[in-house]
Coordinates of C-alpha atoms in Angstrom, one line a residue:
M1 CA 1.2 -29.0 10.4
T2 CA 3.5 -31.6 8.9
R3 CA 3.9 -30.0 5.5
T4 CA 6.0 -26.9 4.9
E5 CA 3.3 -25.1 2.8
L6 CA -0.4 -25.1 2.8
T7 CA -2.4 -25.5 -0.4
R8 CA -4.5 -22.6 -1.7
T9 CA -7.6 -24.6 -0.9
E10 CA -6.6 -25.0 2.8
L11 CA -5.7 -21.3 3.1
T12 CA -9.2 -20.4 2.0
Q13 CA -10.7 -22.6 4.7
T14 CA -9.7 -20.3 7.5
E15 CA -11.5 -17.9 9.9
P16 CA -13.8 -15.5 8.0
T17 CA -12.4 -12.2 6.9
Q18 CA -14.2 -8.8 7.5
T19 CA -15.8 -9.1 4.0
E20 CA -17.0 -12.7 4.7
R21 CA -18.5 -11.6 8.1
F22 CA -20.2 -8.8 6.3
A23 CA -21.7 -11.2 3.8
A24 CA -22.9 -13.5 6.7
R25 CA -24.6 -10.5 8.5
T26 CA -26.5 -9.6 5.3
G27 CA -27.8 -13.1 5.0
A28 CA -25.7 -14.2 2.0
G29 CA -24.0 -16.9 4.1
P30 CA -20.2 -17.6 4.0
P31 CA -19.0 -16.8 0.5
S32 CA -16.6 -19.0 -1.5
P33 CA -13.0 -17.8 -1.9
G34 CA -13.9 -16.2 -5.2
A35 CA -17.0 -14.6 -3.8
A36 CA -15.0 -13.2 -0.9
L37 CA -12.7 -11.5 -3.4
E38 CA -15.6 -10.2 -5.3
L39 CA -17.1 -8.7 -2.2
T40 CA -13.9 -6.9 -1.5
L41 CA -13.7 -5.6 -5.1
R42 CA -17.3 -4.4 -4.8
R43 CA -16.5 -2.4 -1.7
M44 CA -13.5 -0.9 -3.6
R45 CA -15.7 0.0 -6.6
T46 CA -18.2 1.7 -4.3
V47 CA -15.4 3.8 -2.6
R48 CA -13.9 4.7 -6.0
S49 CA -17.2 6.2 -7.2
A50 CA -17.2 8.7 -4.3
W51 CA -13.9 10.3 -5.1
P52 CA -12.9 12.9 -7.7
A53 CA -10.3 11.7 -10.2
G54 CA -7.7 14.1 -9.0
D55 CA -7.8 12.9 -5.4
G56 CA -4.4 11.5 -4.3
V57 CA -5.9 8.5 -2.5
A58 CA -8.1 7.9 -5.6
V59 CA -5.0 7.7 -7.8
F60 CA -3.6 4.8 -5.8
H61 CA -7.0 3.2 -5.4
R62 CA -7.7 3.2 -9.1
V63 CA -4.5 1.4 -9.9
F64 CA -4.8 -1.0 -7.0
L65 CA -8.3 -1.9 -8.1
A66 CA -7.3 -2.3 -11.7
V67 CA -4.6 -4.8 -10.8
L68 CA -6.9 -6.8 -8.6
E69 CA -9.4 -7.0 -11.4
S70 CA -6.7 -7.8 -14.0
A71 CA -6.9 -11.0 -15.9
D72 CA -3.1 -11.0 -16.6
P73 CA -2.1 -14.6 -17.1
A74 CA 1.3 -13.9 -15.7
V75 CA -0.1 -13.2 -12.2
P76 CA -2.1 -15.8 -10.2
P77 CA -5.6 -14.9 -9.1
P78 CA -5.7 -13.0 -5.8
G79 CA -5.7 -15.3 -2.8
P80 CA -6.7 -15.0 0.8
L81 CA -3.6 -13.0 1.7
V82 CA -4.4 -10.4 -0.9
V83 CA -8.0 -10.1 0.4
R84 CA -6.6 -9.5 3.9
L85 CA -4.2 -6.9 2.5
A86 CA -7.0 -5.1 0.6
E87 CA -9.2 -5.1 3.8
R88 CA -6.4 -3.4 5.8
Y89 CA -6.3 -0.7 3.2
L90 CA -10.2 -0.4 3.2
S91 CA -10.1 -0.2 6.9
A92 CA -7.8 2.8 6.7
V93 CA -10.1 4.4 4.1
E94 CA -13.2 3.9 6.3
T95 CA -11.3 5.2 9.4
S96 CA -10.4 8.4 7.5
A97 CA -13.9 8.9 6.2
D98 CA -15.2 8.6 9.8
G99 CA -12.7 11.2 11.0
G100 CA -10.6 8.7 12.9
R101 CA -6.9 8.4 13.2
T102 CA -5.5 6.2 10.4
P103 CA -2.4 4.0 10.8
A104 CA 0.8 6.0 10.5
C105 CA 1.7 4.3 7.2
W106 CA -1.4 5.6 5.5
R107 CA -1.7 9.0 7.4
P108 CA 0.5 11.0 5.0
L109 CA -1.4 9.8 2.0
F110 CA -4.8 10.9 3.4
H111 CA -3.3 14.2 4.8
Y112 CA -1.8 15.3 1.4
R113 CA -4.4 13.8 -0.9
R114 CA -5.4 17.2 -2.2
H115 CA -2.0 18.9 -2.2
P116 CA -1.6 20.5 -5.7
D117 CA 2.2 20.0 -5.7
V118 CA 2.2 16.3 -4.9
R119 CA 2.3 14.3 -8.2
P120 CA 0.1 11.3 -9.0
R121 CA 3.1 9.0 -9.1
Q122 CA 4.0 10.0 -5.6
F123 CA 0.5 9.2 -4.2
A124 CA 0.5 5.8 -6.0
L125 CA 4.0 4.7 -4.8
A126 CA 3.2 5.9 -1.3
G127 CA 0.2 3.6 -1.3
I128 CA 2.1 0.5 -2.4
H129 CA 4.7 1.4 0.2
A130 CA 2.1 1.4 3.0
L131 CA 0.8 -2.0 1.8
T132 CA 4.3 -3.5 1.8
A133 CA 6.1 -1.7 4.6
H134 CA 3.4 -2.3 7.2
D135 CA 0.2 -4.0 6.2
L136 CA 1.7 -7.1 4.6
A137 CA 3.5 -8.5 7.7
P138 CA 0.4 -8.4 10.1
A139 CA -1.7 -9.8 7.3
V140 CA 0.7 -12.8 7.1
V141 CA 0.4 -13.3 10.8
D142 CA -3.4 -13.1 10.7
L143 CA -3.5 -15.7 8.0
C144 CA -1.1 -18.0 9.9
R145 CA -3.3 -17.7 13.1
T146 CA -6.5 -18.5 11.3
A147 CA -5.0 -21.3 9.3
G148 CA -3.2 -22.8 12.3
C149 CA 0.2 -22.8 10.6
E150 CA 3.6 -21.0 10.7
P151 CA 4.9 -18.5 8.2
P152 CA 6.8 -21.0 6.0
A153 CA 3.5 -22.7 5.2
V154 CA 2.2 -19.5 3.6
E155 CA 5.4 -18.4 1.9
G156 CA 4.0 -19.4 -1.5
E157 CA 1.0 -17.2 -0.9
F158 CA 3.3 -14.4 0.2
D159 CA 5.3 -14.8 -3.1
R160 CA 2.0 -14.6 -5.1
V161 CA 1.2 -11.3 -3.3
G162 CA 4.7 -10.2 -4.2
D163 CA 4.0 -10.9 -7.9
L164 CA 0.8 -8.8 -7.6
L165 CA 2.7 -5.9 -5.9
T166 CA 5.3 -6.0 -8.7
L167 CA 2.5 -5.7 -11.3
L168 CA 1.0 -2.9 -9.3
E169 CA 4.3 -1.0 -9.3
E170 CA 4.8 -1.6 -13.0
R171 CA 1.3 -0.3 -13.6
I172 CA 2.0 2.8 -11.5
R173 CA 5.2 3.6 -13.4
E174 CA 3.4 3.2 -16.7
D175 CA 0.0 4.8 -16.0
V176 CA 0.7 7.7 -13.6
A177 CA 4.3 8.7 -14.3
P178 CA 4.7 12.3 -15.3
A179 CA 5.5 13.2 -18.8
P180 CA 9.2 12.8 -19.7
E181 CA 9.6 16.6 -20.0
L182 CA 8.4 17.0 -16.4
L183 CA 10.5 14.3 -14.8
K184 CA 14.1 14.2 -15.9
V185 CA 16.8 12.1 -14.3
T186 CA 18.3 15.2 -12.8
D187 CA 15.1 16.3 -11.0
P188 CA 14.9 15.8 -7.2
L189 CA 11.7 13.9 -7.5
A190 CA 13.2 11.2 -9.7
H191 CA 16.0 10.6 -7.1
L192 CA 13.5 10.7 -4.2
L193 CA 11.2 8.0 -5.7
G194 CA 14.1 6.0 -7.2
S195 CA 15.5 5.5 -3.7
W196 CA 12.5 3.3 -2.8
N197 CA 12.9 -0.4 -3.8
L198 CA 9.9 -2.8 -3.8
E199 CA 12.1 -5.9 -3.7
R200 CA 13.9 -4.7 -0.5
A201 CA 10.5 -3.7 1.0
R202 CA 9.1 -7.2 0.3
E203 CA 12.2 -8.8 2.0
A204 CA 11.7 -6.6 5.0
A205 CA 8.0 -7.4 5.2
W206 CA 8.8 -11.2 5.3
S207 CA 11.3 -10.7 8.0
S208 CA 8.9 -8.5 10.0
A209 CA 6.2 -11.2 9.6
R210 CA 8.5 -13.8 11.1
V211 CA 9.4 -11.5 14.0
L212 CA 5.8 -10.7 14.7
W213 CA 5.0 -14.4 14.6
A214 CA 7.9 -15.2 17.0
L215 CA 6.5 -12.6 19.4
R216 CA 2.9 -13.8 19.2
D217 CA 3.0 -15.1 22.8
V218 CA 4.2 -11.8 24.1
P219 CA 1.4 -9.5 22.9
P220 CA 2.7 -6.2 24.4
L221 CA 6.1 -6.6 22.7
A222 CA 4.5 -7.8 19.4
E223 CA 2.3 -4.7 19.4
E224 CA 5.2 -2.4 20.2
F225 CA 7.2 -3.9 17.3
R226 CA 4.2 -3.4 15.0
E227 CA 3.7 0.2 16.1
R228 CA 7.4 1.0 15.5
M229 CA 7.1 -0.6 12.1
D230 CA 4.0 1.5 11.3
E231 CA 5.7 4.7 12.4
A232 CA 8.8 4.0 10.3
A233 CA 6.6 3.3 7.3
G234 CA 4.7 6.6 7.9
L235 CA 7.9 8.5 8.0
T236 CA 9.1 7.1 4.7
A237 CA 5.6 7.8 3.2
R238 CA 5.9 11.4 4.3
C239 CA 9.2 11.8 2.5
M240 CA 7.8 10.1 -0.6
L241 CA 5.0 12.8 -0.7
T242 CA 7.3 15.8 -0.6
P243 CA 5.6 18.5 -2.6
W244 CA 7.4 19.2 -6.0
R245 CA 6.9 21.7 -8.8
P246 CA 8.1 21.5 -12.4
E247 CA 11.4 23.1 -13.5
P248 CA 9.9 26.4 -14.9
Y249 CA 8.4 27.3 -11.5
R250 CA 11.6 26.5 -9.7
T251 CA 13.6 28.6 -12.2
E252 CA 11.3 31.5 -11.6
L253 CA 11.8 31.2 -7.9
Q254 CA 15.5 31.2 -8.4
R255 CA 15.3 34.3 -10.5
L256 CA 13.3 36.1 -7.9
S257 CA 15.6 35.0 -5.2
A258 CA 18.6 36.2 -7.1
Q259 CA 16.9 39.6 -7.6
Q260 CA 16.3 39.9 -3.9
D261 CA 19.9 38.9 -3.1
S262 CA 21.2 41.6 -5.5
G263 CA 19.0 44.2 -3.9
L264 CA 20.5 43.4 -0.5
R265 CA 24.1 44.0 -1.6

């Protein structure tokens, strides 16, 4: 490539994605870029209908799908990198449904999805963390391989994904945040979730994508780096999903504990 960045048209003329191959197997032929996105959205809508509203994975899924379907003029339409990112998430969903071992970055979300003391906002932010901290970098490498280019050529597409992730985070904070009386600035949960920063996570994802690309001719080392990145993302996701109960419950526990302490004296 002689140019530093590919156009969106060129990026869509790459190797078929999982959704595009599915369309070809069903006789629909290779879909257009817009049709590829629509097929991915259709798969996500099908999955959504199978989950109860209170399911932790469903909380993230609902917001993710709403953002992908959004017609917000401030965010460009989802491109091929977004489709690859969504497919990585759907692959984890299908692996979990089949009883398989999901990637470490997604494992805590599926493990704690029905925990009564994990809040919707925790599930939603853990989902966007998994997308950013692990899935995004390999998705960039996949796109570069199929487009026959290097990461700088897709940096514009990466930035567009960043805009979508920012919108996703904003939607999470608006739609699934606890009521103000349940989440005060002094509560541990507020500090826990406030320690995660999307901008820093995006910067780390871009650096990881460049490292993975530099290691592309040393597959064992590249895979070891990706696995370590996945494990680190999973550890952070586990911390983000720390069970938490409202203040009245903790106050009652403290009262009972104090009574026990006084009885031992």
